[in-house]
PDB file of C-alpha atoms in Angstrom:
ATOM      1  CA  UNK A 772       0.000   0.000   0.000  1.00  0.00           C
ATOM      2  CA  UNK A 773       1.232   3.235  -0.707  1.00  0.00           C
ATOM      3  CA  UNK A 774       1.641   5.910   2.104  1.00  0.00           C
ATOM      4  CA  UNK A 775       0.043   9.358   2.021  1.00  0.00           C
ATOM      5  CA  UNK A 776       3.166  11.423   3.216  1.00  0.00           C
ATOM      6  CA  UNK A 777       1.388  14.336   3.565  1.00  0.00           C
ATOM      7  CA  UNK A 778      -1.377  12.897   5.241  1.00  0.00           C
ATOM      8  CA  UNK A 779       1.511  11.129   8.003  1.00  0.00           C
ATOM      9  CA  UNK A 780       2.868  14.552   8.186  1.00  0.00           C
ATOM     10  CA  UNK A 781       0.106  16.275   9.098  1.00  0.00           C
ATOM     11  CA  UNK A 782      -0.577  13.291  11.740  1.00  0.00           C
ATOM     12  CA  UNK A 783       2.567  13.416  12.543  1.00  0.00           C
ATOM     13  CA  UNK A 784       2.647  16.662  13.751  1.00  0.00           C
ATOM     14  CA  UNK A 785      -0.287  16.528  15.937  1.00  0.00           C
ATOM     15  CA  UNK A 786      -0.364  14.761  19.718  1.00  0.00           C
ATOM     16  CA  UNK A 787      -3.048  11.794  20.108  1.00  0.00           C
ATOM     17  CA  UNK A 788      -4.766   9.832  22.263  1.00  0.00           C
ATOM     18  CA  UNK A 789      -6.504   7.396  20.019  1.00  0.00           C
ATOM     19  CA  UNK A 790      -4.900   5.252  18.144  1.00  0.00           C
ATOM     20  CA  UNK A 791      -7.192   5.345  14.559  1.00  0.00           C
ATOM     21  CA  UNK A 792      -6.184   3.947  10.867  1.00  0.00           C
ATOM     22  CA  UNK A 793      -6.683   6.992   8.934  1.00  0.00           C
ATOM     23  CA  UNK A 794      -6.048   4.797   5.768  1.00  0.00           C
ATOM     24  CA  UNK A 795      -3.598   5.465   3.383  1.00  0.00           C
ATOM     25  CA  UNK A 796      -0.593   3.569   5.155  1.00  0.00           C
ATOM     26  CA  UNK A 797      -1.866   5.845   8.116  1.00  0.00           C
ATOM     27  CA  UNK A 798      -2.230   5.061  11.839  1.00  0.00           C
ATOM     28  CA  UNK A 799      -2.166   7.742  14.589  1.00  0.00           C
ATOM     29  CA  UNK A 800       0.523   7.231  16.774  1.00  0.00           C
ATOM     30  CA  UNK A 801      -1.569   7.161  20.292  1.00  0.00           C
ATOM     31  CA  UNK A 802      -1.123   6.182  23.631  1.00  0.00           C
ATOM     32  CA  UNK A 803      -4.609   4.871  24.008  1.00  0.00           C
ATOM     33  CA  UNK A 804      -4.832   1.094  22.871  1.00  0.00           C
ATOM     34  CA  UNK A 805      -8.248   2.046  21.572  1.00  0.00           C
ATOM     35  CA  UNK A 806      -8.639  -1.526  19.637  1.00  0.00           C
ATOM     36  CA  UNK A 807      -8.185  -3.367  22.567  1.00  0.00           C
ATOM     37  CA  UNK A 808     -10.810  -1.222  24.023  1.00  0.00           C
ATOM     38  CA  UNK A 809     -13.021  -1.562  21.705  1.00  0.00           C
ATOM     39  CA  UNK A 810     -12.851  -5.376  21.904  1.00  0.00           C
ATOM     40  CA  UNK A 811     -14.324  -5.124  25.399  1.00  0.00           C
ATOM     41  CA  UNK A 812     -16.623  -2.722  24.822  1.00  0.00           C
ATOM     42  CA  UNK A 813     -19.142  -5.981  23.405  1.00  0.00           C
ATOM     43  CA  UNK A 814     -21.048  -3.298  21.224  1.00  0.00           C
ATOM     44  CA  UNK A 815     -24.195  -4.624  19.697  1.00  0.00           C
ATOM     45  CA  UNK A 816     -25.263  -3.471  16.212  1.00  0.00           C
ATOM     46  CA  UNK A 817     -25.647   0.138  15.561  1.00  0.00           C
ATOM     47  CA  UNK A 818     -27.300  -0.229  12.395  1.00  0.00           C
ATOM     48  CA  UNK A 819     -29.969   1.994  11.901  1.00  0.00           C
ATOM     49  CA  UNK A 820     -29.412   3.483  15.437  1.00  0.00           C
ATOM     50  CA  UNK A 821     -28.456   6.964  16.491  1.00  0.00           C
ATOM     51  CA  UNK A 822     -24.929   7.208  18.383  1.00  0.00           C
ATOM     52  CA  UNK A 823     -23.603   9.984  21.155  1.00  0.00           C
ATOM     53  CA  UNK A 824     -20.371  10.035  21.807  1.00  0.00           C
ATOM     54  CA  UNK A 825     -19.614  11.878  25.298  1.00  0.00           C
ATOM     55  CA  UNK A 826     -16.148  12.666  25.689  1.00  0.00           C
ATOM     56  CA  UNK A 827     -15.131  11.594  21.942  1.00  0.00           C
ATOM     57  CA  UNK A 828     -11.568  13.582  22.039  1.00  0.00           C
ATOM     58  CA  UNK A 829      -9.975  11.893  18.878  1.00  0.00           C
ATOM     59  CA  UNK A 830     -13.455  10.356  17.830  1.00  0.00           C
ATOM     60  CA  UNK A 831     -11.977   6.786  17.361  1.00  0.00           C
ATOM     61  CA  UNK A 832     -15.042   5.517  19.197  1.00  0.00           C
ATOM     62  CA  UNK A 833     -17.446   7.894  17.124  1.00  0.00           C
ATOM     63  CA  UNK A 834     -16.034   6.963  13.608  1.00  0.00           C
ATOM     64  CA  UNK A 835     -16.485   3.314  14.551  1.00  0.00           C
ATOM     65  CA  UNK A 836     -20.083   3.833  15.531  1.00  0.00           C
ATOM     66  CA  UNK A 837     -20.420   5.584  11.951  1.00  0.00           C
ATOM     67  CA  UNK A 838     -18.375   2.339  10.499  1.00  0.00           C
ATOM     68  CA  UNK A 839     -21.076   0.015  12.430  1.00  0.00           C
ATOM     69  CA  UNK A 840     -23.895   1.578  10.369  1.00  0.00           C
ATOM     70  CA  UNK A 841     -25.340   4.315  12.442  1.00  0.00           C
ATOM     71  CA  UNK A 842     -27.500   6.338  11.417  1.00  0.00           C
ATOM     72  CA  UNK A 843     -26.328   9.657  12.834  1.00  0.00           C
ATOM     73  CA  UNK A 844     -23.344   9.935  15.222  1.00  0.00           C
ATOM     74  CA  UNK A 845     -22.900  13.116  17.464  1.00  0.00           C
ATOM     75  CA  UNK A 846     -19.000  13.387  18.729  1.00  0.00           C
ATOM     76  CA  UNK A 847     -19.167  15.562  21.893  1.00  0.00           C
ATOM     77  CA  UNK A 848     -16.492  16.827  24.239  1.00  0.00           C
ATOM     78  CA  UNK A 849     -14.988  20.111  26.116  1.00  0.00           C
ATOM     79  CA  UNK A 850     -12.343  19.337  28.125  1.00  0.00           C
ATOM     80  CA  UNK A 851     -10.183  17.458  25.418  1.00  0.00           C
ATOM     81  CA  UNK A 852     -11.356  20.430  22.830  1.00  0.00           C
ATOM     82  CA  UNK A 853     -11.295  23.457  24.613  1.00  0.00           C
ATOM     83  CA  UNK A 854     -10.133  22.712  28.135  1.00  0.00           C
ATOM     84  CA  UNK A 855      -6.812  23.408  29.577  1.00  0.00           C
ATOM     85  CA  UNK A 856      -5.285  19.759  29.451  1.00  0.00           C
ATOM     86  CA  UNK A 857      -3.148  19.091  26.277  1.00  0.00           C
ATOM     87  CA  UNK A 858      -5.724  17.740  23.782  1.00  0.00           C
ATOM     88  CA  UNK A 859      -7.321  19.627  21.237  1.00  0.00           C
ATOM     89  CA  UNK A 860      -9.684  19.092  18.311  1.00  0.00           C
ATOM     90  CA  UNK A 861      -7.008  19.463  15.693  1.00  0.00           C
ATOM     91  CA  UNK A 862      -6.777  15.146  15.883  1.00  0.00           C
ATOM     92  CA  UNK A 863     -10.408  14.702  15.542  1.00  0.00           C
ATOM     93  CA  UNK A 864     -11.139  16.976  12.917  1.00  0.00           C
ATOM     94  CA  UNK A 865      -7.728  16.275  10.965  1.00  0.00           C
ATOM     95  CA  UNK A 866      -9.128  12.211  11.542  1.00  0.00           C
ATOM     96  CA  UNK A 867     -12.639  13.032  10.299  1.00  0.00           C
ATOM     97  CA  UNK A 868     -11.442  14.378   7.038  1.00  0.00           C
ATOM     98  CA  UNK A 869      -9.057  11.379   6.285  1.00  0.00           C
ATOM     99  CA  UNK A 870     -11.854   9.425   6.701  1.00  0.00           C
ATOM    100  CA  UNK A 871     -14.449  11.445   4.693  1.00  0.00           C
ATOM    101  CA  UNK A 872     -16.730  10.792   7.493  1.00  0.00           C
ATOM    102  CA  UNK A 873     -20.146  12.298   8.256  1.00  0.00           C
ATOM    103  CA  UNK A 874     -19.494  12.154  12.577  1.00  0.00           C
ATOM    104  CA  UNK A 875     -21.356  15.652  13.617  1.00  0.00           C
ATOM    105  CA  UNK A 876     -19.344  17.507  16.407  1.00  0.00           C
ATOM    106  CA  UNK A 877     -20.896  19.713  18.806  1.00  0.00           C
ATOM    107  CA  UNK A 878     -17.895  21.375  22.038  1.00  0.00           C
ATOM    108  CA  UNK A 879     -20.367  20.959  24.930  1.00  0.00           C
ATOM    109  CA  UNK A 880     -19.061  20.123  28.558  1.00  0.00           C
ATOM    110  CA  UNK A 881     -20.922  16.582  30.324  1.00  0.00           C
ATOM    111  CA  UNK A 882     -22.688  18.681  33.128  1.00  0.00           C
ATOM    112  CA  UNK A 883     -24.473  20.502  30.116  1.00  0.00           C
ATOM    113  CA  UNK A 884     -26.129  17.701  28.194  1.00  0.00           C
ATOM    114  CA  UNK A 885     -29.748  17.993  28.207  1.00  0.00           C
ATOM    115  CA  UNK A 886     -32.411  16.924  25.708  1.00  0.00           C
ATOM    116  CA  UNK A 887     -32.690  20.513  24.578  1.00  0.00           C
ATOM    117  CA  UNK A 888     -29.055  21.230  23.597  1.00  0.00           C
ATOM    118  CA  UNK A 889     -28.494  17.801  22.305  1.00  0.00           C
ATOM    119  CA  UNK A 890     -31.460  15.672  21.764  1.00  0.00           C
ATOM    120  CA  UNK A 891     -31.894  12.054  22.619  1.00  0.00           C
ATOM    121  CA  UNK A 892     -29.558   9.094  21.262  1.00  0.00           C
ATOM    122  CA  UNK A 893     -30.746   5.235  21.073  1.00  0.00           C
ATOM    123  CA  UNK A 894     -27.054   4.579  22.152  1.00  0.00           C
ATOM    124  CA  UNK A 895     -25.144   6.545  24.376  1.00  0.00           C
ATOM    125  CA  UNK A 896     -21.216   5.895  24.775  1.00  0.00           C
ATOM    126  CA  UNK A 897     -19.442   7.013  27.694  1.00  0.00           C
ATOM    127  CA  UNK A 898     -16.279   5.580  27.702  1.00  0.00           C
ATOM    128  CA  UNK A 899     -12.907   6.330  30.203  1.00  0.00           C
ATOM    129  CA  UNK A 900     -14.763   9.609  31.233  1.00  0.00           C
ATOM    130  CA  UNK A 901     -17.164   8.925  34.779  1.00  0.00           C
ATOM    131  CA  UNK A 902     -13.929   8.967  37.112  1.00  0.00           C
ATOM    132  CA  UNK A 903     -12.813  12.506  35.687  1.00  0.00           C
ATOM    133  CA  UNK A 904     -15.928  14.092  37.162  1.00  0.00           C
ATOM    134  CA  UNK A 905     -15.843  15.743  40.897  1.00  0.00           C
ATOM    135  CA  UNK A 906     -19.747  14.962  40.350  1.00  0.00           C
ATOM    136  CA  UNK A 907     -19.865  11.490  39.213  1.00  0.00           C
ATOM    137  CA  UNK A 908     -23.556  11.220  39.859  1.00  0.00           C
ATOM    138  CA  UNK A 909     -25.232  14.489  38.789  1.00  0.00           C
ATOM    139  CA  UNK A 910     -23.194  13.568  35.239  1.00  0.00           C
ATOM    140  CA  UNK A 911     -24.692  10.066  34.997  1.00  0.00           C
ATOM    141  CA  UNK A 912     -27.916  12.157  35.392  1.00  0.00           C
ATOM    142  CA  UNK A 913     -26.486  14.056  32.696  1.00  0.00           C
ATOM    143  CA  UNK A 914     -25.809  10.974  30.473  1.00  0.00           C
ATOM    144  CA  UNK A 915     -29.289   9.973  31.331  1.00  0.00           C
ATOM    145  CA  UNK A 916     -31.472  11.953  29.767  1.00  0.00           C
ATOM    146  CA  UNK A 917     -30.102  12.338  26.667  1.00  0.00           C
ATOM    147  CA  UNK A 918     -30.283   8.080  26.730  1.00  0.00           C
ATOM    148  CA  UNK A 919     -33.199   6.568  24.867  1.00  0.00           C
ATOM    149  CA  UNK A 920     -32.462   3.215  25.426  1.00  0.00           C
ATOM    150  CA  UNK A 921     -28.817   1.823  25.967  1.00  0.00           C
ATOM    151  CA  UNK A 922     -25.165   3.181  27.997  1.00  0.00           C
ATOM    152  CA  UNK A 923     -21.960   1.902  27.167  1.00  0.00           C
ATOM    153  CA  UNK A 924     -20.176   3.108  30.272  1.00  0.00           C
ATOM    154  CA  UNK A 925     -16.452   2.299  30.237  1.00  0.00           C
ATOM    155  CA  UNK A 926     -14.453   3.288  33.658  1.00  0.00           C
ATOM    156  CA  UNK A 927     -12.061   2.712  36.447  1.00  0.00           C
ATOM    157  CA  UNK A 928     -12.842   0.880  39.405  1.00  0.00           C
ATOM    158  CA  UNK A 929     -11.432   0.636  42.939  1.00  0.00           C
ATOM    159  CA  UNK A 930     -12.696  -1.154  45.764  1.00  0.00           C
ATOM    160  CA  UNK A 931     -13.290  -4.257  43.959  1.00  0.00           C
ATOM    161  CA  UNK A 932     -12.972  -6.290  47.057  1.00  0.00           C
ATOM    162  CA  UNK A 933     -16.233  -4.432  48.911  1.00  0.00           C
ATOM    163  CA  UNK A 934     -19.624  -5.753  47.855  1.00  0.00           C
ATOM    164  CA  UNK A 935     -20.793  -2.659  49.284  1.00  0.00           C
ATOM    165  CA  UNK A 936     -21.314   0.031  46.497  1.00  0.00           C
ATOM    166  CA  UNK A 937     -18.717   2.296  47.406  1.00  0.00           C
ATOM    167  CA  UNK A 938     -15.667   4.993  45.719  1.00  0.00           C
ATOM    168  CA  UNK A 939     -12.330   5.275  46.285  1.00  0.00           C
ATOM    169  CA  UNK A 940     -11.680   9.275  46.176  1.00  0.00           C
ATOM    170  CA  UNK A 941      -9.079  10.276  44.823  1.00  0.00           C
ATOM    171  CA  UNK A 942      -8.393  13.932  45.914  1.00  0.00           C
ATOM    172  CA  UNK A 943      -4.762  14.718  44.520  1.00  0.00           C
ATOM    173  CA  UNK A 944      -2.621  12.774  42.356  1.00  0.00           C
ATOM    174  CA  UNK A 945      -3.115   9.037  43.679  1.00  0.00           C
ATOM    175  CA  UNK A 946      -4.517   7.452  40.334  1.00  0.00           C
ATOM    176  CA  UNK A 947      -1.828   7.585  37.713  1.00  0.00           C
ATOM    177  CA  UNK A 948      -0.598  11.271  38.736  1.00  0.00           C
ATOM    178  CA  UNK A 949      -3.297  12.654  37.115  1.00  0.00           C
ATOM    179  CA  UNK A 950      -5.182  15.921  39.091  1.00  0.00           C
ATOM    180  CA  UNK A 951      -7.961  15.099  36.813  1.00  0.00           C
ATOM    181  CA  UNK A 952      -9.213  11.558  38.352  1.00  0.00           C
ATOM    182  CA  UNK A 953     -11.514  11.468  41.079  1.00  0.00           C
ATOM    183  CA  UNK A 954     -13.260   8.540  42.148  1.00  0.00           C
ATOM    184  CA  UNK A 955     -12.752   4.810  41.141  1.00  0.00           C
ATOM    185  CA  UNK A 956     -16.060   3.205  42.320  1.00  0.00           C
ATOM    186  CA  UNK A 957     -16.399  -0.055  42.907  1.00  0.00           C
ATOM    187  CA  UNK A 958     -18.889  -2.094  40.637  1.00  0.00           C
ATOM    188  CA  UNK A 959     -21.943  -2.784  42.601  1.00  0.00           C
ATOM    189  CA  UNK A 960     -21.518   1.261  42.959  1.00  0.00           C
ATOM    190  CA  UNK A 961     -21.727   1.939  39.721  1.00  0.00           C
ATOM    191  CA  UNK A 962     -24.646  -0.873  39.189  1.00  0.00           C
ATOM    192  CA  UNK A 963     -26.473   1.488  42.120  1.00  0.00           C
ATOM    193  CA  UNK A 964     -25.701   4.763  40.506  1.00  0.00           C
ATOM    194  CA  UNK A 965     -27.045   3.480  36.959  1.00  0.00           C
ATOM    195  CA  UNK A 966     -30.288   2.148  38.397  1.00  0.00           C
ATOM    196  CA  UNK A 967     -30.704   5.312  40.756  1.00  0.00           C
ATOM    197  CA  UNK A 968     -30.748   7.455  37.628  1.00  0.00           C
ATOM    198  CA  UNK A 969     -33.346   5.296  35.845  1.00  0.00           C
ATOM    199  CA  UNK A 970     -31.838   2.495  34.184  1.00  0.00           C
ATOM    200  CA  UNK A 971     -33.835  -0.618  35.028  1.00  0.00           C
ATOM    201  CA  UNK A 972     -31.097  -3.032  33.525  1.00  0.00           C
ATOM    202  CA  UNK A 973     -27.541  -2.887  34.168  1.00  0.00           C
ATOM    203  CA  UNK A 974     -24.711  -5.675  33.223  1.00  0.00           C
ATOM    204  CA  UNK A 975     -21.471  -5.799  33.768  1.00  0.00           C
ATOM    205  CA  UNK A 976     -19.778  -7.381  30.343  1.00  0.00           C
ATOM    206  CA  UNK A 977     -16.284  -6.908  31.108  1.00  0.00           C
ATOM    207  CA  UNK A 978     -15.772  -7.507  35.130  1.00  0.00           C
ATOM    208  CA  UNK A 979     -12.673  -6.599  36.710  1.00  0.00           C
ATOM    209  CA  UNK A 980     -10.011  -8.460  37.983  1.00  0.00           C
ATOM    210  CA  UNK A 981     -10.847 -10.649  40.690  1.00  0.00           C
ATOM    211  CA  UNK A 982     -10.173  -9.991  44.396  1.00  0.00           C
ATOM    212  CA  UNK A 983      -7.742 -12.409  44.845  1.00  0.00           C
ATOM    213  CA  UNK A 984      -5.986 -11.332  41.854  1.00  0.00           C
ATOM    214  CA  UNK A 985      -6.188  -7.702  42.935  1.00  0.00           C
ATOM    215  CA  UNK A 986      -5.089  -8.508  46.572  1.00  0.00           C
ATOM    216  CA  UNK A 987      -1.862 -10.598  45.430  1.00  0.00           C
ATOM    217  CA  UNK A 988      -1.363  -7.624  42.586  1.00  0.00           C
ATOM    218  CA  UNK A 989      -1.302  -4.954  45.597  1.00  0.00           C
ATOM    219  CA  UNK A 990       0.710  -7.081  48.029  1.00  0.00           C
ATOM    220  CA  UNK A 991       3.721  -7.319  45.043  1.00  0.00           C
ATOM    221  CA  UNK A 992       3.797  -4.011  44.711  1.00  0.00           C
ATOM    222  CA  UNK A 993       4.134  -2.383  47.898  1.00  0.00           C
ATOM    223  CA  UNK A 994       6.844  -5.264  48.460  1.00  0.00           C
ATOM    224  CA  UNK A 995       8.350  -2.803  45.819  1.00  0.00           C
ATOM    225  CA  UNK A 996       7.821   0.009  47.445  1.00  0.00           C
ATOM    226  CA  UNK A 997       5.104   1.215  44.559  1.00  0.00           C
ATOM    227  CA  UNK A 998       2.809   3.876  46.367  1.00  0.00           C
ATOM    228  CA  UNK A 999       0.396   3.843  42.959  1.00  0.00           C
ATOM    229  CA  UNK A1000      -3.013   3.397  43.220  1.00  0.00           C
ATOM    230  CA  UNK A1001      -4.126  -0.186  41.960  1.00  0.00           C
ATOM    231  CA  UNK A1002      -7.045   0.134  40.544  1.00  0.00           C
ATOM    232  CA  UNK A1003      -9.075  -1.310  37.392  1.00  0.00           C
ATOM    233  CA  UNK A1004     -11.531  -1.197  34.376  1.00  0.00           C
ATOM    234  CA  UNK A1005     -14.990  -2.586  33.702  1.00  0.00           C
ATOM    235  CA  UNK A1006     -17.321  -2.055  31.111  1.00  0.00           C
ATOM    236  CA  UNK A1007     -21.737  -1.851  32.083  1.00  0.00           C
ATOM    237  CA  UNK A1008     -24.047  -2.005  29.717  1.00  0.00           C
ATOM    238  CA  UNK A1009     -27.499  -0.209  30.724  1.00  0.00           C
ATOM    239  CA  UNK A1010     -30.794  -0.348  29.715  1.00  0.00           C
ATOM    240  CA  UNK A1011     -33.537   2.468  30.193  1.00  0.00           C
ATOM    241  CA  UNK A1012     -35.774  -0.754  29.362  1.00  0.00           C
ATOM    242  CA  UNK A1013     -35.559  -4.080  30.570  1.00  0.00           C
ATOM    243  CA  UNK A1014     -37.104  -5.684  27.972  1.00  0.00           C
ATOM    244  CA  UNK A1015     -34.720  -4.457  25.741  1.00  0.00           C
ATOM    245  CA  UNK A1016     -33.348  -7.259  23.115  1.00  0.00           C
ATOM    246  CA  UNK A1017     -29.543  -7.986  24.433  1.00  0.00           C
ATOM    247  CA  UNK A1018     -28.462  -7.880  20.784  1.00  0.00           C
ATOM    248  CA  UNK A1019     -29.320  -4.509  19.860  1.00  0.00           C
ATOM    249  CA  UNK A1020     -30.678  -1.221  20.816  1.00  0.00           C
ATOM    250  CA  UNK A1021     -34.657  -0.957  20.935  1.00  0.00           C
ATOM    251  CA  UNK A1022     -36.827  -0.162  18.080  1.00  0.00           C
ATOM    252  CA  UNK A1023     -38.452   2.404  19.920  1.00  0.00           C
TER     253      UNK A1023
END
């Protein structure tokens, strides 16, 4: 295949977080594994259906959606965009046009989705975003109502060995060194927080690691003297409806 240089010059230049095949010989250079993520992600078809993408930053996740067959795909962020971490827009939109895809785009922050700025979505994704939020809980209310029928929450999770629902806070840099995580809570938490905000069916379709695995995990490493926060990922599938089909969003 031959390579676009200018197209792996222009990517070149630019600082990602998804790693996307732009075609062409092309793939962003990322630090995301964003294939492997999407293999745990168990999406169900999207043909047909209406995709929003809440905290899309590169839009690997939204140009997928479009790839799946949706109908419409909405790519929404702030922070990434506009915010005053390092990423931008200049990766999605540069991505968008390689791709000569249709993905709308709309710079709105998580707090501010309602029905009337953004409408309603058969499938919402909300991937690697709940733990960033000092208000973990007023966003899923967010998420919510802009929800017709199913979540795709992707997020950390702490506590794993509590079958309590209950969140690790984070209130300085103890997850990763990063000021901009906040909680990590644990998965019957997030089961609690997703039904108390009107999802009636909730799954978890990628657990975490198991307790014993955890346990042995921490024990290693403060035999190394590693002060990091061990922590998780899980992926929960809601349903506004629980007669949903498992297979696919509603009709409705």
């Amino acid at each position: 295949m031959m390579i676009n240089q200018d197209l792996r010059s222009r990517a070149s230049a630019l600082r990602w977080y998804h790693t996307i095949d732009l075609g062409q010989g092309v793939v962003t250079e990322g630090v995301d594994d964003s294939p492997y993520r999407l293999a745990r992600l168990n999406l169900p078809s999207l043909a047909g259906h209406t995709v929003l993408d809440v905290g899309a930053w590169d839009g690997f996740f939204s140009f997928e959606a479009e790839k799946r067959g949706a109908s419409r795909v909405l790519a929404t962020d702030h922070y990434s965009w506009s915010g005053p971490g390092w990423g931008t827009k200049a990766g999605f939109e540069l991505a968008r046009q390689a791709l000569g895809s249709r993905v709308e785009d709309l710079d709105v922050d998580v707090m501010d989705l309602t029905p009337e700025r953004v409408g309603a979505f058969d499938v919402v994704l909300f991937l690697g975003v709940l733990y960033h939020l000092r208000h973990p809980l007023l966003g899923l209310e967010c998420v919510a109502s802009v929800t017709r029928d199913l979540l795709i929450l992707e997020t950390v999770v702490d506590m794993i060995g509590s079958r309590r629902p209950a969140a690790a806070f984070y209130p300085g840099r103890e997850l990763n060194s990063d000021p901009t995580n906040w909680w990590g809570p644990n998965v019957p938490a997030v089961h609690g927080m997703l039904h108390s905000v009107g999802f009636q069916q909730v799954e978890t379709v990628t657990p975490p690691s198991s307790a014993l695995f955890r346990t042995a995990r921490t024990i290693a490493h403060k035999l190394r003297g590693d002060k990091r926060v061990i922590q998780d990922r899980a992926v929960f599938h809601a349903r506004k409806s629980s007669t949903s089909g498992r297979n696919g969003p509603s009709s409705a």
